[in-house]
Tab-separated table of C-alpha atoms in Angstrom:
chain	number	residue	atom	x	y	z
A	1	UNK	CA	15.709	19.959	-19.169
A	2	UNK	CA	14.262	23.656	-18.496
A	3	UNK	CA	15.013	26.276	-20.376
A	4	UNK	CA	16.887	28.788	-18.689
A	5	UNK	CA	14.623	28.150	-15.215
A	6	UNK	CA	16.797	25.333	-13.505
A	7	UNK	CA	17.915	21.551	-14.827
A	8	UNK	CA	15.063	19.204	-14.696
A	9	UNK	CA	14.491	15.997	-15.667
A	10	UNK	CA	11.819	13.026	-15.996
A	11	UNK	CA	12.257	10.054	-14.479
A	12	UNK	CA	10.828	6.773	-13.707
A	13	UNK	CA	11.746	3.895	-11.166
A	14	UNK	CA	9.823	0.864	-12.105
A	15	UNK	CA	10.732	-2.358	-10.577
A	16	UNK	CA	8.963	-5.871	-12.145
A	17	UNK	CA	8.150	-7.181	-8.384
A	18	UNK	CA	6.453	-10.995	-7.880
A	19	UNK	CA	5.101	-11.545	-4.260
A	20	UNK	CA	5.125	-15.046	-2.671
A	21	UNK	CA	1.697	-14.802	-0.874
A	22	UNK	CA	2.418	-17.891	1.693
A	23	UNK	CA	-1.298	-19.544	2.278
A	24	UNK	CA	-2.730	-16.726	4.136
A	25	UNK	CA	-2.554	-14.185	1.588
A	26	UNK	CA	-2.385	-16.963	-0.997
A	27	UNK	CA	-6.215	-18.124	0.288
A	28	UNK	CA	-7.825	-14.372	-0.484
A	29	UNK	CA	-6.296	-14.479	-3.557
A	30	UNK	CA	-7.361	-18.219	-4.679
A	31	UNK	CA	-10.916	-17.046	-3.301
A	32	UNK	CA	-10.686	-14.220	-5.464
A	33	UNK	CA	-9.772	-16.092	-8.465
A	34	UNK	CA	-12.777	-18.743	-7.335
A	35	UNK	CA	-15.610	-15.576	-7.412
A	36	UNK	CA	-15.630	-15.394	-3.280
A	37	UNK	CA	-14.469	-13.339	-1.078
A	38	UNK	CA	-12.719	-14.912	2.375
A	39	UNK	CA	-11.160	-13.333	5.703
A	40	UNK	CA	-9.647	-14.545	8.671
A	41	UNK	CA	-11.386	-15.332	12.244
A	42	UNK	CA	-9.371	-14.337	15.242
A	43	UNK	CA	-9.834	-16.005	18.235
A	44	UNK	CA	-12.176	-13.500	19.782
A	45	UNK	CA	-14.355	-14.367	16.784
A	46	UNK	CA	-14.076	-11.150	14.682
A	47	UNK	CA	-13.554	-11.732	11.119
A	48	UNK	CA	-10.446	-9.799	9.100
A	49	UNK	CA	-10.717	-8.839	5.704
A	50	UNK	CA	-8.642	-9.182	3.961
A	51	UNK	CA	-7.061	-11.932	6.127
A	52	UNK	CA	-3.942	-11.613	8.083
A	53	UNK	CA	-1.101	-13.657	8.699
A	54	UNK	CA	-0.560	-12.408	12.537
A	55	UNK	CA	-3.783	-10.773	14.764
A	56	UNK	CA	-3.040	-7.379	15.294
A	57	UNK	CA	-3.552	-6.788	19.007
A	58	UNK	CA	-1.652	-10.385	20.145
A	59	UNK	CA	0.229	-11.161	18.087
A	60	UNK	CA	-0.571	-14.990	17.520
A	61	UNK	CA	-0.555	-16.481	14.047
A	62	UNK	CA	-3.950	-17.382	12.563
A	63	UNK	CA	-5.080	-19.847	10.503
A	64	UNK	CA	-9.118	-19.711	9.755
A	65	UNK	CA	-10.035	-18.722	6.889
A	66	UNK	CA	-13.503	-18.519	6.649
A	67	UNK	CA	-15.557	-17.370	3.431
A	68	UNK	CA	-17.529	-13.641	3.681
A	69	UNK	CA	-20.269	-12.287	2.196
A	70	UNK	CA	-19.962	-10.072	-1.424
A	71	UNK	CA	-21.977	-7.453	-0.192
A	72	UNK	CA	-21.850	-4.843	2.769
A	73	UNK	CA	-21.999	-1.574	3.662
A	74	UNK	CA	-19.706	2.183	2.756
A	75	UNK	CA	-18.456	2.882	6.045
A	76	UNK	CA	-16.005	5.643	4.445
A	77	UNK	CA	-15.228	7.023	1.247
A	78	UNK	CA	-13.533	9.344	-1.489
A	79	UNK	CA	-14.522	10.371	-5.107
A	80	UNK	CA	-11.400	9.794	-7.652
A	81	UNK	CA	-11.436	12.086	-10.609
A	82	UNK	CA	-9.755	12.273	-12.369
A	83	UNK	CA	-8.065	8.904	-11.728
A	84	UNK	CA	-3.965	8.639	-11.772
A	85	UNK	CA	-2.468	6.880	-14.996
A	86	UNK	CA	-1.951	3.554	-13.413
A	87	UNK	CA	-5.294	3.305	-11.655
A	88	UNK	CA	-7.017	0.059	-11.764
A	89	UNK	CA	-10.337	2.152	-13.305
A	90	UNK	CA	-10.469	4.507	-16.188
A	91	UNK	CA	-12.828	6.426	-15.176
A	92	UNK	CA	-13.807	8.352	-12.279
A	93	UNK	CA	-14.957	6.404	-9.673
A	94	UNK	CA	-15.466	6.281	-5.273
A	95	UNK	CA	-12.909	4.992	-3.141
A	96	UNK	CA	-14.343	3.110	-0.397
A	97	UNK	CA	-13.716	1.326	3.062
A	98	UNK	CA	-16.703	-1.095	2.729
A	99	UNK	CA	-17.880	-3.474	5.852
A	100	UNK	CA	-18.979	-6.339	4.298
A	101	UNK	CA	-21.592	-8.334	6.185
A	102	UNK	CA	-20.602	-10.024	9.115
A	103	UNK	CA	-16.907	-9.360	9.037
A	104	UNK	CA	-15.252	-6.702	11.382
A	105	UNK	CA	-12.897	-4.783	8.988
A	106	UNK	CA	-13.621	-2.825	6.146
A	107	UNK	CA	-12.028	-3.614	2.437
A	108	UNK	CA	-10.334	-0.810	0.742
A	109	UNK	CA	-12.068	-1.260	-2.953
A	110	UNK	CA	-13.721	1.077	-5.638
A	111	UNK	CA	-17.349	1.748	-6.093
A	112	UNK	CA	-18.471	1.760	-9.474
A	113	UNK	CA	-21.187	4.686	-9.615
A	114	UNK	CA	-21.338	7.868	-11.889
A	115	UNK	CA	-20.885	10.540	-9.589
A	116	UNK	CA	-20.058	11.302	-6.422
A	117	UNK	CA	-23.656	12.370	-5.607
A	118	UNK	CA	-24.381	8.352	-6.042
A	119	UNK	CA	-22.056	7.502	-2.829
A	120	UNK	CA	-23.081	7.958	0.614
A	121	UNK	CA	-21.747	6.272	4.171
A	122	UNK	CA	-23.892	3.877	4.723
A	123	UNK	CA	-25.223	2.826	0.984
A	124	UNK	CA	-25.096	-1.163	0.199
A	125	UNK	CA	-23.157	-2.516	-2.186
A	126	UNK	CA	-22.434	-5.640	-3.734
A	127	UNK	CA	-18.905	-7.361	-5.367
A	128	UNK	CA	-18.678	-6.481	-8.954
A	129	UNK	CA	-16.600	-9.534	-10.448
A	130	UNK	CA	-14.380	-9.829	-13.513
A	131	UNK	CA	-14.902	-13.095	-15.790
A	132	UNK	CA	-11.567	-13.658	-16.285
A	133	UNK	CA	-9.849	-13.993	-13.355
A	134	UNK	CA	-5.993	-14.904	-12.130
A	135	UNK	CA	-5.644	-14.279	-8.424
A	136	UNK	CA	-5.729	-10.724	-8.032
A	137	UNK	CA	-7.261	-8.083	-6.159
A	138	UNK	CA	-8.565	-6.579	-9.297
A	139	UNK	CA	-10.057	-9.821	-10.107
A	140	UNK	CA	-13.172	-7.790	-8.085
A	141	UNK	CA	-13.942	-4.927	-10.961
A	142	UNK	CA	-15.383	-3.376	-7.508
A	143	UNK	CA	-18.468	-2.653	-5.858
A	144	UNK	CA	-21.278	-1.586	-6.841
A	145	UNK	CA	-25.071	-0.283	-5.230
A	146	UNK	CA	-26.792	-3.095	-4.366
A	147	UNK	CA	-29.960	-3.746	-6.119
A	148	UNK	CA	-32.678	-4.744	-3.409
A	149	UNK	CA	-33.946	-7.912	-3.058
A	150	UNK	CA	-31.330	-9.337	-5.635
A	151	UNK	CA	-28.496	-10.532	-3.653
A	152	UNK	CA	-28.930	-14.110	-0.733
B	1	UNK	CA	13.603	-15.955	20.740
B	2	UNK	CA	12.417	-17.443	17.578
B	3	UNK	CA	14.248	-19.868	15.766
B	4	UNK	CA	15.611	-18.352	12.386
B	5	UNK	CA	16.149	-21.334	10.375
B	6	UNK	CA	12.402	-21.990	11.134
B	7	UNK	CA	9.696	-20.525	9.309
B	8	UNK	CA	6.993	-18.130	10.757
B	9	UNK	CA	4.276	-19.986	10.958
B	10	UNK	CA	2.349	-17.986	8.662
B	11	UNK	CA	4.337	-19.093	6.216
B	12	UNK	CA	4.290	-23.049	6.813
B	13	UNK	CA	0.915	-23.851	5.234
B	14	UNK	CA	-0.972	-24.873	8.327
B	15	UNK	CA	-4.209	-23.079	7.883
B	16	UNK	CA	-7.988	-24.350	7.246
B	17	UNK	CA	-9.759	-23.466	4.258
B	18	UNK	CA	-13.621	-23.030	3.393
B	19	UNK	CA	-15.080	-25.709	1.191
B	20	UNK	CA	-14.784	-24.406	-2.059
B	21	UNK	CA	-11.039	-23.334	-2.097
B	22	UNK	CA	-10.417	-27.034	-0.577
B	23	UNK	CA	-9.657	-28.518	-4.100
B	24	UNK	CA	-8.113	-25.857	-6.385
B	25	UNK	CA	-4.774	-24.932	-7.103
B	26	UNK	CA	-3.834	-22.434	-4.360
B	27	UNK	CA	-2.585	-19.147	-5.645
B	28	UNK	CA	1.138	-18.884	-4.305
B	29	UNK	CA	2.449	-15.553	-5.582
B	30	UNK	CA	0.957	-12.611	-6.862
B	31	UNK	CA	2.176	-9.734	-9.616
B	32	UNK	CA	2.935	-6.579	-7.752
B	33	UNK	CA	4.802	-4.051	-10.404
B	34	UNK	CA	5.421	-0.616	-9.634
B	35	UNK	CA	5.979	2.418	-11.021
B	36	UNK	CA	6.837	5.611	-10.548
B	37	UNK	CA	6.992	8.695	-12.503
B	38	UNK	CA	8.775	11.743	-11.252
B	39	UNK	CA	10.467	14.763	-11.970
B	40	UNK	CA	13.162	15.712	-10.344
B	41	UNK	CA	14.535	19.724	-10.249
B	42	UNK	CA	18.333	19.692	-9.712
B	43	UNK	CA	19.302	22.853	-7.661
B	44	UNK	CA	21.967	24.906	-7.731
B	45	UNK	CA	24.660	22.691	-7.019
B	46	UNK	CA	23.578	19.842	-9.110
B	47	UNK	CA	22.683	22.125	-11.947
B	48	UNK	CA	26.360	23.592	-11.831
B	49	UNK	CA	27.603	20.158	-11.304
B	50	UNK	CA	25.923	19.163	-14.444
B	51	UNK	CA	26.797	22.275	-16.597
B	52	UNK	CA	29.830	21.782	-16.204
B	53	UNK	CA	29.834	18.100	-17.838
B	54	UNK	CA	28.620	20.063	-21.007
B	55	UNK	CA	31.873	22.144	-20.618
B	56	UNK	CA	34.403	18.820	-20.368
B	57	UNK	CA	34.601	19.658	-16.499
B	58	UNK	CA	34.158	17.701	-13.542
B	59	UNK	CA	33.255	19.790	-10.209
B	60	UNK	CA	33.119	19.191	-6.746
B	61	UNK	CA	32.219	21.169	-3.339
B	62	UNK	CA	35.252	21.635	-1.205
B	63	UNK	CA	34.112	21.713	2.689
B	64	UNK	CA	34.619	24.609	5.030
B	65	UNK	CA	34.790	22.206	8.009
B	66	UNK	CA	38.324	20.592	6.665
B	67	UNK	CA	38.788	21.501	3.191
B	68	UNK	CA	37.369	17.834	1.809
B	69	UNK	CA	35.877	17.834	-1.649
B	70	UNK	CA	32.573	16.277	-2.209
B	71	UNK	CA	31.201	14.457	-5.590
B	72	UNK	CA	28.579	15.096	-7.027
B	73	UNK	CA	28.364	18.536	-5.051
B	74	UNK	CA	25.049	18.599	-2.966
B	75	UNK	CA	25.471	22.029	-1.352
B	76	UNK	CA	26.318	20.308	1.984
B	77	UNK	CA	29.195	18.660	4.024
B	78	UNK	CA	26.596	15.549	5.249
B	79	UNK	CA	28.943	14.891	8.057
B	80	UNK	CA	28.252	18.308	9.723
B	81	UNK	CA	25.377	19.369	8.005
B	82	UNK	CA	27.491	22.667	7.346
B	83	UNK	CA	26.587	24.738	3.605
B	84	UNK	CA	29.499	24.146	0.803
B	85	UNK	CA	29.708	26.871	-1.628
B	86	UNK	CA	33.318	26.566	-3.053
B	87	UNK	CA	33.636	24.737	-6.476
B	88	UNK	CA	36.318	22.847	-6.872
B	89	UNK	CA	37.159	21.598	-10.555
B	90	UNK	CA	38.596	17.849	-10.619
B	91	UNK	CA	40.941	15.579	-12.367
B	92	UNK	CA	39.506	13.589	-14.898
B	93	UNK	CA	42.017	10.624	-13.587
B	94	UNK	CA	41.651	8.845	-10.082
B	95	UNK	CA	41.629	5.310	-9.301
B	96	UNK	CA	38.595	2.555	-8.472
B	97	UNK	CA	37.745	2.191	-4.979
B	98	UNK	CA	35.543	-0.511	-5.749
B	99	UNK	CA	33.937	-2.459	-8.392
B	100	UNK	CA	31.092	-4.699	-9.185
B	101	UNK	CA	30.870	-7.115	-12.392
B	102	UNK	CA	27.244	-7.428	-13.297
B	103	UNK	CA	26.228	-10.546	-15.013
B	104	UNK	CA	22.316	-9.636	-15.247
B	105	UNK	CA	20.389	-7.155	-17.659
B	106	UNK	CA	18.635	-4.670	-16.125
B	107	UNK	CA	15.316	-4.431	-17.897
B	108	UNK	CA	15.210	-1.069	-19.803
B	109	UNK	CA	18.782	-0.479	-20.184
B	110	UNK	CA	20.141	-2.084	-23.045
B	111	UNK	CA	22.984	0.336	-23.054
B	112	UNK	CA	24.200	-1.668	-20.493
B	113	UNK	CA	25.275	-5.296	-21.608
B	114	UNK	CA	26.127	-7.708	-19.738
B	115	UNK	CA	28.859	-8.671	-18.291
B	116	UNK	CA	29.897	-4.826	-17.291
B	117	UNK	CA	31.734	-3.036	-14.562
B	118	UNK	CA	30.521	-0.508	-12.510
B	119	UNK	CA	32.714	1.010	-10.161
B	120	UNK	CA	33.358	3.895	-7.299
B	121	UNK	CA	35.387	6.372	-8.732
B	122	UNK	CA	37.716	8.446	-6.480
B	123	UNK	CA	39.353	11.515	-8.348
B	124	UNK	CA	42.140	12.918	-7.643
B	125	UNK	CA	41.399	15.594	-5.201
B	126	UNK	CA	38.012	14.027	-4.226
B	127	UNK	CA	37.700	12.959	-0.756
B	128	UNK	CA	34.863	10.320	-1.833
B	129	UNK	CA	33.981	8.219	-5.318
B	130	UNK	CA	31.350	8.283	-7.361
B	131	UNK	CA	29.519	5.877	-9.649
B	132	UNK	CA	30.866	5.012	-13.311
B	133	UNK	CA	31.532	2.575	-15.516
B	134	UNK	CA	35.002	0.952	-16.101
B	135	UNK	CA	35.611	-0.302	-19.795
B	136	UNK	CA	38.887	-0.629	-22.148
B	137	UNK	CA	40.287	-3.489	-20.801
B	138	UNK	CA	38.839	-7.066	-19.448
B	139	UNK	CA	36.437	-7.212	-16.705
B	140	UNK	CA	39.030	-10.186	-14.863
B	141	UNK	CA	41.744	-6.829	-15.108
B	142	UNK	CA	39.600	-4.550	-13.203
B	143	UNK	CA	41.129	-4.106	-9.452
B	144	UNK	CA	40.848	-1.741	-6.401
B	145	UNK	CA	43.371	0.703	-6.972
B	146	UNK	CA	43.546	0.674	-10.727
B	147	UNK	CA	44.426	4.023	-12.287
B	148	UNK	CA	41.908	5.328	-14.704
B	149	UNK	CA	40.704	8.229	-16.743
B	150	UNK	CA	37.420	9.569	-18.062
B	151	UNK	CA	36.663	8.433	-21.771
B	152	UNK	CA	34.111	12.041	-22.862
B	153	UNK	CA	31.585	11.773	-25.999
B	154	UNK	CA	32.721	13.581	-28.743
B	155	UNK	CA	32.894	16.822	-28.177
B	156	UNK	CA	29.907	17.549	-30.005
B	157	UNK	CA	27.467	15.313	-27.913
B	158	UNK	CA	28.662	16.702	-24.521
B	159	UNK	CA	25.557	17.869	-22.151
B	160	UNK	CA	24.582	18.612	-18.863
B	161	UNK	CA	24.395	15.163	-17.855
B	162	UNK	CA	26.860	12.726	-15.895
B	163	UNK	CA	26.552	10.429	-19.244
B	164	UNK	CA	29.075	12.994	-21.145
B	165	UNK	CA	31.307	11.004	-19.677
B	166	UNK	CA	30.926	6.935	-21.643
B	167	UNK	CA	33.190	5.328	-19.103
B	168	UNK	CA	36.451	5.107	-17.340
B	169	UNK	CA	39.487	3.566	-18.387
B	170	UNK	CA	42.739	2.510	-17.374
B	171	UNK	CA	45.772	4.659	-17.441
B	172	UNK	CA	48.530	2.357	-16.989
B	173	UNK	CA	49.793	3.789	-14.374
B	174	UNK	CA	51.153	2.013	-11.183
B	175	UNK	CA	47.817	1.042	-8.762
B	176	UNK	CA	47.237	2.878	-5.736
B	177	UNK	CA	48.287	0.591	-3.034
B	178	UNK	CA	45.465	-1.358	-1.677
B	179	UNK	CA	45.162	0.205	1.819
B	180	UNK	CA	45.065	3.470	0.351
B	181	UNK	CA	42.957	2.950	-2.154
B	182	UNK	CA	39.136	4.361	-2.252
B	183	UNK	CA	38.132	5.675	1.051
B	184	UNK	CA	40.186	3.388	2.861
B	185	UNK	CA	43.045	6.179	3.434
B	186	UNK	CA	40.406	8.737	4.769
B	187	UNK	CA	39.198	5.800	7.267
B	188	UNK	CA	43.069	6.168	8.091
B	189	UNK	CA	43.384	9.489	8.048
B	190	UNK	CA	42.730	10.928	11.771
B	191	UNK	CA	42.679	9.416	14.893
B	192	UNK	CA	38.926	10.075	15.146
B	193	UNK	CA	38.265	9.344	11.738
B	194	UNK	CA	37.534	12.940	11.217
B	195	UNK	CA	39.925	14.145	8.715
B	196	UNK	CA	38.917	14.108	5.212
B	197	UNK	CA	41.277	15.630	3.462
B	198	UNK	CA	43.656	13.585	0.714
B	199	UNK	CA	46.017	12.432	2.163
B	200	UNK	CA	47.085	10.148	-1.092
B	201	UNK	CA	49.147	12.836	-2.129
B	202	UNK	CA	47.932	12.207	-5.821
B	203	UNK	CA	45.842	15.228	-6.008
């Protein structure tokens, strides 16, 4: 409630949602929980990432998912800082759309560097994993530069 | 046309795997809370709307278009998008147009125990009903039509807020006949559905 400049008031609409993933979505998420990352291969070839339950230009269902490398490339990205209360990451951190190697979409995902002077278009980077992990996207603590030579 | 009482196929399970997800436990739902926060700034109709609960009165917006009286006031008719400026004080009696009994807790609002009715209010004079909670009598008791009256805090604990009023109870008074009861007698009103005003006659 203002004082004297107009009625306001906080709110908050929280709702305690659980998702049924069906095995499409489910898959990712198992991989995730399992330390790999997976997509889906349409019948032109192309990999998804993540996977999809329907390909986008015709419509059919699909069904292979195939496992995808942890590492890749920033194809686009934005520096978070300071990050919003209910961020995934504490501190601030890059916002990516990373290609990872040999797949055809990029995966939205943060990159752990220090600055935003440490993230360019085009700079490798490699999954960051969590070592507890439940079948989440966050089970991936994000991406970070790849160190050369260090990753198959 | 699909067949609805068959699942997408997305959903029926018939996908290949890699290797080493071949053997686990599949992951079958997923956590997705959310949350948001958000302030909200109430305008000039809401505010006086809401002032006036501090004050032990309930206002409205009476329309220009056919003289029908809005609740909560939004500064608009909706139905013609035309500007309402004229407050219009209410009863603090009408009658439920509808009700719900709800059996669950909502999480966060322990004020609210189960089992408890909430219920469109229509006042007298009101052309639609608003939200509120019906209490002083048994949930089985509650009916469309049912007479009731706003039950304030103590005068003392009155604010600019819609809870100065706790809840609405019955007055005892004969029901409001089923087909003219909530905004079934405005559905009735006008040949083209276009007349809002009351027409109860209770007003």
């Amino acid at each position: 409630m203002g004082d004297g400049g107009g009625l306001r008031a906080d709110l908050v609409l929280e709702y305690p949602f659980t998702r049924t993933t069906g095995p499409v979505i489910g898959a990712f998420l198992t991989g995730l929980r399992e330390g790999v990352i997976t997509g889906i291969r349409r019948s032109d070839g192309t990999v998804m990432v993540p996977p999809v339950e329907y390909d986008p230009v015709t419509s059919e269902p699909l069904t292979e998912i195939v496992e995808v490398a942890a590492c890749g490339e920033v194809v686009s990205w934005t520096w978070v800082d300071p990050p919003r209360p209910q961020s995934p990451w504490d501190e601030p951190h890059g916002l990516a759309l990373i290609m990872l190697d040999g797949t055809d979409t990029p995966l939205l995902h943060g990159v752990l560097v220090g600055s935003a002077a440490e993230l360019w278009t085009g700079m490798r980077v490699e999954a960051v994993w969590r070592d507890e992990r439940v079948g989440h996207i966050c089970d991936l603590a994000g991406f970070a530069p790849e160190v050369p030579g260090a990753v198959a | 046309m699909s067949d609805p009482d068959v699942p997408p196929s997305a959903l029926s399970g018939d996908v290949t795997l890699p290797a080493v997800l071949r053997d686990v436990e599949p992951v079958r739902s997923v956590r997705t809370p959310i949350r948001l926060e958000y302030s909200v700034t109430a305008g000039s109709a809401a505010e006086a709307y809401l002032r006036a609960y501090a004050e032990k009165r309930i206002v409205g917006h009476r329309s220009p278009v056919d003289g029908a009286v809005f609740i909560p006031p939004r500064g608009v008719d909706p139905r013609y998008g035309q500007e309402t400026a004229e407050e219009v004080e209410l009863a603090h009696t009408g009658h439920v147009g509808s009700f719900c009994v709800t059996h669950l807790p909502i999480p966060g609002r322990s004020d609210l125990v189960p089992p408890y009715v909430s219920a469109w209010i229509h006042l007298d004079g009101s052309a639609i009903g608003f939200l509120g909670l019906v209490a002083g009598c048994a949930n089985e008791d509650v009916r469309i039509g049912m007479r009731v009256r706003a039950v304030w805090k103590p005068d003392g604990e009155l604010g600019p807020t819609s809870e100065s009023i706790l809840h609405w109870e019955p007055t005892g008074e004969p029901d409001v006949p089923f087909e003219r009861a909530g905004n079934r007698a405005w559905r009735a009103g006008g040949p083209d559905g276009r007349d809002g005003r009351q027409e109860r006659g209770d007003a």
